[in-house]
Amino acid sequence: MLLRTTRRRRRAGLVNVAHTLERSLLPDALPAIAGVQLASVYRPAIEGSEAGGDFYDAFLHACGCWLIVSDVCGKDAEAAALTAMVRHSIRALAFQQSSPAQVLRTVNDVMLSHDLSGRFATAIVARIDLSSQPARAAIASAGHHPPLLLHPDGEASCLQVTGTFLGVLPRPRLNDVEVSLPRGATLVLYTDGLTDAGAPAQTLSTAELCDRLAHDAGSPPQELVRRLEAMAVSRGAGGLRDDIAILAARVG
């Protein structure tokens, strides 16, 4: 009994450390960007569960901003440490390279230079350029769920952006996809905690997610992310299987 209690306390201590590390990797506040409205939500899994590796980030560049959402394999302090590596590598490389795909390729090289014990990561990275009219986004995905684009006319679409996990192959398949962002368009990035909230009984496909978001396309980004969070919580019967990170950006 004493041994089991000690193990439980030790495990709880590691979980608390992992959650603290994970929280420290989220921005204290989203940046203020002229021409873009940003909103985010991060919700950890059910209380007492192990920490995951979900994170989001947003920061300025000369002509707009970068958006990042990522999910690192694993649910412990080591996963949180890898999350830190991925986040800080992307941030540093984004100031040197304009291509999201090239940023992710270099992050992949950084990961493969370490002993990851089989861990990998998914990520979606978008670079929004406000210098053109309409604004444009270059987006690259490393095995991540495709982003959603809410159009100002109320249509919602799933962008076909695909790629290979990070930390697995020396030459991952990564490509930039260019999309136009007219005034009033909203780009939504998220982790699979959103679509898998009702698993294993039911999961939410990206097509179903688009259908549900279509009538909310005109809502402010903050309302959008909160509605998505509420939808996930309701599908998970009050408890979540995995952490959720959502980042939304509206142009104009």
Tab-separated table of C-alpha atoms in Angstrom:
chain	number	residue	atom	x	y	z
A	1	MET	CA	0.000	0.000	0.000
A	2	LEU	CA	2.796	2.441	0.909
A	3	LEU	CA	4.624	1.620	-2.328
A	4	ARG	CA	1.488	2.215	-4.420
A	5	THR	CA	0.845	5.520	-2.633
A	6	THR	CA	4.444	6.611	-3.216
A	7	ARG	CA	4.195	5.751	-6.904
A	8	ARG	CA	0.932	7.659	-7.256
A	9	ARG	CA	2.427	10.713	-5.567
A	10	ARG	CA	5.552	10.546	-7.715
A	11	ARG	CA	3.447	10.219	-10.876
A	12	ALA	CA	1.242	13.138	-9.784
A	13	GLY	CA	4.357	15.205	-9.168
A	14	LEU	CA	5.687	14.471	-12.666
A	15	VAL	CA	2.299	15.335	-14.170
A	16	ASN	CA	2.277	18.666	-12.343
A	17	VAL	CA	5.788	19.421	-13.606
A	18	ALA	CA	4.753	18.530	-17.153
A	19	HIS	CA	1.651	20.719	-16.976
A	20	THR	CA	3.731	23.608	-15.614
A	21	LEU	CA	6.230	23.238	-18.472
A	22	GLU	CA	3.418	23.011	-20.998
A	23	ARG	CA	1.656	26.110	-19.700
A	24	SER	CA	4.946	28.032	-19.778
A	25	LEU	CA	5.182	27.342	-23.525
A	26	LEU	CA	1.958	29.214	-24.286
A	27	PRO	CA	2.183	32.946	-25.006
A	28	ASP	CA	1.143	35.169	-22.114
A	29	ALA	CA	-0.908	37.191	-24.581
A	30	LEU	CA	-1.460	37.225	-28.312
A	31	PRO	CA	0.268	40.089	-30.120
A	32	ALA	CA	-1.649	43.120	-31.319
A	33	ILE	CA	-1.425	43.174	-35.116
A	34	ALA	CA	-2.897	45.903	-37.276
A	35	GLY	CA	-5.153	44.238	-39.833
A	36	VAL	CA	-5.514	40.888	-38.013
A	37	GLN	CA	-7.742	39.856	-35.102
A	38	LEU	CA	-6.333	36.913	-33.132
A	39	ALA	CA	-8.044	34.640	-30.619
A	40	SER	CA	-6.995	31.412	-28.950
A	41	VAL	CA	-8.052	28.829	-26.434
A	42	TYR	CA	-6.074	26.153	-24.642
A	43	ARG	CA	-7.868	23.556	-22.538
A	44	PRO	CA	-6.024	20.671	-20.882
A	45	ALA	CA	-7.499	17.202	-20.720
A	46	ILE	CA	-9.517	16.004	-17.747
A	47	GLU	CA	-8.120	16.957	-14.361
A	48	GLY	CA	-5.472	14.562	-13.137
A	49	SER	CA	-4.582	13.284	-16.605
A	50	GLU	CA	-1.073	13.455	-17.932
A	51	ALA	CA	0.101	16.508	-19.793
A	52	GLY	CA	0.345	16.406	-23.544
A	53	GLY	CA	2.394	18.423	-25.968
A	54	ASP	CA	-0.156	20.758	-27.574
A	55	PHE	CA	0.794	24.393	-28.036
A	56	TYR	CA	-0.006	27.438	-30.133
A	57	ASP	CA	1.989	30.570	-30.882
A	58	ALA	CA	1.647	33.792	-32.865
A	59	PHE	CA	4.189	36.518	-33.507
A	60	LEU	CA	4.867	39.429	-35.833
A	61	HIS	CA	6.959	39.613	-38.956
A	62	ALA	CA	7.671	42.617	-41.199
A	63	CYS	CA	4.530	42.227	-43.345
A	64	GLY	CA	2.143	40.392	-41.023
A	65	CYS	CA	2.391	37.480	-38.643
A	66	TRP	CA	3.231	33.809	-38.136
A	67	LEU	CA	0.723	31.345	-36.665
A	68	ILE	CA	1.683	27.962	-35.202
A	69	VAL	CA	-0.236	25.055	-33.707
A	70	SER	CA	1.571	21.823	-32.843
A	71	ASP	CA	1.090	18.520	-31.055
A	72	VAL	CA	4.076	16.577	-29.722
A	73	CYS	CA	3.820	12.825	-29.148
A	74	GLY	CA	3.873	11.831	-25.492
A	75	LYS	CA	2.339	12.930	-22.231
A	76	ASP	CA	5.091	13.572	-19.722
A	77	ALA	CA	7.873	15.976	-18.796
A	78	GLU	CA	10.053	14.716	-21.660
A	79	ALA	CA	7.250	15.477	-24.119
A	80	ALA	CA	7.005	18.975	-22.659
A	81	ALA	CA	10.759	19.424	-23.151
A	82	LEU	CA	10.436	18.353	-26.806
A	83	THR	CA	7.531	20.773	-27.152
A	84	ALA	CA	9.841	23.555	-25.986
A	85	MET	CA	12.429	22.528	-28.583
A	86	VAL	CA	9.867	22.570	-31.392
A	87	ARG	CA	8.318	25.885	-30.398
A	88	HIS	CA	11.568	27.787	-29.920
A	89	SER	CA	13.101	26.300	-33.078
A	90	ILE	CA	10.138	27.424	-35.183
A	91	ARG	CA	10.271	30.914	-33.665
A	92	ALA	CA	13.992	31.314	-34.310
A	93	LEU	CA	13.861	29.938	-37.852
A	94	ALA	CA	10.860	32.061	-38.850
A	95	PHE	CA	13.047	35.162	-38.565
A	96	GLN	CA	15.507	33.668	-41.044
A	97	GLN	CA	13.251	31.900	-43.554
A	98	SER	CA	10.027	33.053	-45.203
A	99	SER	CA	8.786	29.584	-46.205
A	100	PRO	CA	6.781	27.667	-43.561
A	101	ALA	CA	7.745	24.389	-45.264
A	102	GLN	CA	11.442	25.230	-45.060
A	103	VAL	CA	11.069	26.197	-41.414
A	104	LEU	CA	9.517	22.796	-40.702
A	105	ARG	CA	12.232	20.967	-42.671
A	106	THR	CA	14.888	22.592	-40.520
A	107	VAL	CA	12.954	21.809	-37.337
A	108	ASN	CA	12.855	18.198	-38.523
A	109	ASP	CA	16.668	18.257	-38.860
A	110	VAL	CA	16.973	19.668	-35.344
A	111	MET	CA	14.739	16.924	-33.954
A	112	LEU	CA	16.626	14.140	-35.746
A	113	SER	CA	19.895	15.412	-34.251
A	114	HIS	CA	18.573	14.387	-30.809
A	115	ASP	CA	17.644	11.018	-29.343
A	116	LEU	CA	13.859	11.361	-29.221
A	117	SER	CA	13.142	7.767	-28.154
A	118	GLY	CA	10.575	7.369	-30.907
A	119	ARG	CA	8.779	10.628	-30.254
A	120	PHE	CA	7.519	12.780	-33.109
A	121	ALA	CA	5.492	15.923	-33.632
A	122	THR	CA	2.820	17.320	-35.902
A	123	ALA	CA	2.607	21.010	-36.713
A	124	ILE	CA	0.744	23.499	-38.866
A	125	VAL	CA	2.536	26.764	-39.634
A	126	ALA	CA	1.063	29.752	-41.474
A	127	ARG	CA	2.717	32.983	-42.556
A	128	ILE	CA	0.178	35.733	-43.211
A	129	ASP	CA	1.321	38.507	-45.547
A	130	LEU	CA	-0.712	41.703	-45.251
A	131	SER	CA	1.327	43.666	-47.802
A	132	SER	CA	-0.804	42.432	-50.719
A	133	GLN	CA	-4.497	42.987	-51.388
A	134	PRO	CA	-6.146	40.702	-50.632
A	135	ALA	CA	-3.866	39.346	-47.924
A	136	ARG	CA	-2.254	35.980	-48.549
A	137	ALA	CA	-1.120	33.085	-46.386
A	138	ALA	CA	1.558	30.475	-47.003
A	139	ILE	CA	0.736	27.343	-44.994
A	140	ALA	CA	2.659	24.115	-44.421
A	141	SER	CA	1.572	21.038	-42.492
A	142	ALA	CA	3.692	18.317	-40.917
A	143	GLY	CA	1.167	15.522	-40.413
A	144	HIS	CA	-1.286	17.899	-38.760
A	145	HIS	CA	-5.034	18.294	-39.140
A	146	PRO	CA	-5.798	20.616	-42.080
A	147	PRO	CA	-6.682	24.226	-41.270
A	148	LEU	CA	-10.140	25.659	-41.823
A	149	LEU	CA	-10.910	28.801	-43.780
A	150	LEU	CA	-14.101	30.694	-42.993
A	151	HIS	CA	-15.057	32.992	-45.843
A	152	PRO	CA	-16.800	36.336	-45.301
A	153	ASP	CA	-19.826	35.086	-47.298
A	154	GLY	CA	-20.446	32.351	-44.711
A	155	GLU	CA	-18.806	29.451	-46.528
A	156	ALA	CA	-16.357	27.249	-44.599
A	157	SER	CA	-13.746	25.077	-46.310
A	158	CYS	CA	-11.028	22.641	-45.298
A	159	LEU	CA	-7.696	23.568	-46.866
A	160	GLN	CA	-5.846	20.687	-48.499
A	161	VAL	CA	-2.504	21.093	-46.733
A	162	THR	CA	-0.690	17.817	-46.026
A	163	GLY	CA	2.775	16.666	-45.067
A	164	THR	CA	4.927	14.245	-43.068
A	165	PHE	CA	5.390	14.062	-39.292
A	166	LEU	CA	8.426	15.783	-37.798
A	167	GLY	CA	11.182	13.704	-36.230
A	168	VAL	CA	10.596	10.561	-38.297
A	169	LEU	CA	12.149	10.832	-41.762
A	170	PRO	CA	15.314	12.654	-42.895
A	171	ARG	CA	13.496	14.051	-45.945
A	172	PRO	CA	9.907	14.742	-44.936
A	173	ARG	CA	7.307	15.685	-47.532
A	174	LEU	CA	6.540	19.330	-46.790
A	175	ASN	CA	5.140	21.963	-49.139
A	176	ASP	CA	3.811	25.504	-48.936
A	177	VAL	CA	0.197	26.032	-49.952
A	178	GLU	CA	-0.748	29.603	-50.897
A	179	VAL	CA	-4.254	30.851	-50.101
A	180	SER	CA	-5.971	34.194	-50.510
A	181	LEU	CA	-7.437	35.836	-47.411
A	182	PRO	CA	-10.034	38.444	-48.373
A	183	ARG	CA	-11.139	40.978	-45.817
A	184	GLY	CA	-13.297	39.214	-43.228
A	185	ALA	CA	-11.821	35.744	-43.828
A	186	THR	CA	-10.826	33.702	-40.768
A	187	LEU	CA	-8.137	31.015	-40.609
A	188	VAL	CA	-8.594	28.404	-37.858
A	189	LEU	CA	-5.786	26.101	-36.680
A	190	TYR	CA	-6.372	23.401	-34.045
A	191	THR	CA	-5.096	20.157	-32.532
A	192	ASP	CA	-6.831	16.765	-32.710
A	193	GLY	CA	-8.173	17.154	-29.178
A	194	LEU	CA	-10.958	19.132	-30.841
A	195	THR	CA	-12.010	16.520	-33.405
A	196	ASP	CA	-11.417	13.514	-31.113
A	197	ALA	CA	-13.280	14.869	-28.082
A	198	GLY	CA	-16.090	12.324	-28.512
A	199	ALA	CA	-13.814	9.336	-29.259
A	200	PRO	CA	-13.993	6.399	-29.339
A	201	ALA	CA	-17.780	6.532	-29.738
A	202	GLN	CA	-17.602	9.281	-32.336
A	203	THR	CA	-15.081	11.598	-33.895
A	204	LEU	CA	-15.641	14.793	-35.829
A	205	SER	CA	-14.391	14.902	-39.414
A	206	THR	CA	-13.048	18.125	-40.878
A	207	ALA	CA	-16.029	18.185	-43.251
A	208	GLU	CA	-18.430	17.996	-40.296
A	209	LEU	CA	-16.420	20.684	-38.536
A	210	CYS	CA	-16.772	22.936	-41.581
A	211	ASP	CA	-20.534	22.358	-41.663
A	212	ARG	CA	-20.840	23.348	-38.018
A	213	LEU	CA	-18.699	26.458	-38.454
A	214	ALA	CA	-20.325	27.734	-41.635
A	215	HIS	CA	-23.157	29.572	-39.856
A	216	ASP	CA	-20.638	31.099	-37.406
A	217	ALA	CA	-18.310	32.418	-40.108
A	218	GLY	CA	-19.212	36.024	-39.316
A	219	SER	CA	-18.651	35.698	-35.569
A	220	PRO	CA	-15.649	37.405	-33.951
A	221	PRO	CA	-12.622	35.079	-33.543
A	222	GLN	CA	-12.980	35.034	-29.754
A	223	GLU	CA	-16.549	33.742	-30.057
A	224	LEU	CA	-15.482	31.158	-32.630
A	225	VAL	CA	-12.778	29.587	-30.469
A	226	ARG	CA	-15.039	29.559	-27.404
A	227	ARG	CA	-17.822	27.844	-29.352
A	228	LEU	CA	-15.390	25.237	-30.615
A	229	GLU	CA	-14.178	24.649	-27.060
A	230	ALA	CA	-17.758	24.299	-25.785
A	231	MET	CA	-18.565	21.872	-28.609
A	232	ALA	CA	-15.584	19.680	-27.688
A	233	VAL	CA	-16.475	19.676	-23.992
A	234	SER	CA	-20.084	18.713	-24.733
A	235	ARG	CA	-18.986	15.895	-27.045
A	236	GLY	CA	-16.586	14.645	-24.386
A	237	ALA	CA	-19.426	14.431	-21.848
A	238	GLY	CA	-17.710	17.009	-19.656
A	239	GLY	CA	-14.245	15.419	-19.795
A	240	LEU	CA	-11.607	15.605	-22.515
A	241	ARG	CA	-9.411	12.742	-23.709
A	242	ASP	CA	-6.694	15.073	-24.947
A	243	ASP	CA	-5.593	18.682	-24.661
A	244	ILE	CA	-7.112	21.206	-27.054
A	245	ALA	CA	-5.311	24.141	-28.658
A	246	ILE	CA	-7.144	26.429	-31.092
A	247	LEU	CA	-5.865	29.562	-32.813
A	248	ALA	CA	-8.013	31.767	-35.066
A	249	ALA	CA	-6.966	34.774	-37.160
A	250	ARG	CA	-9.345	37.098	-38.995
A	251	VAL	CA	-8.096	39.487	-41.646
A	252	GLY	CA	-9.484	43.030	-41.688
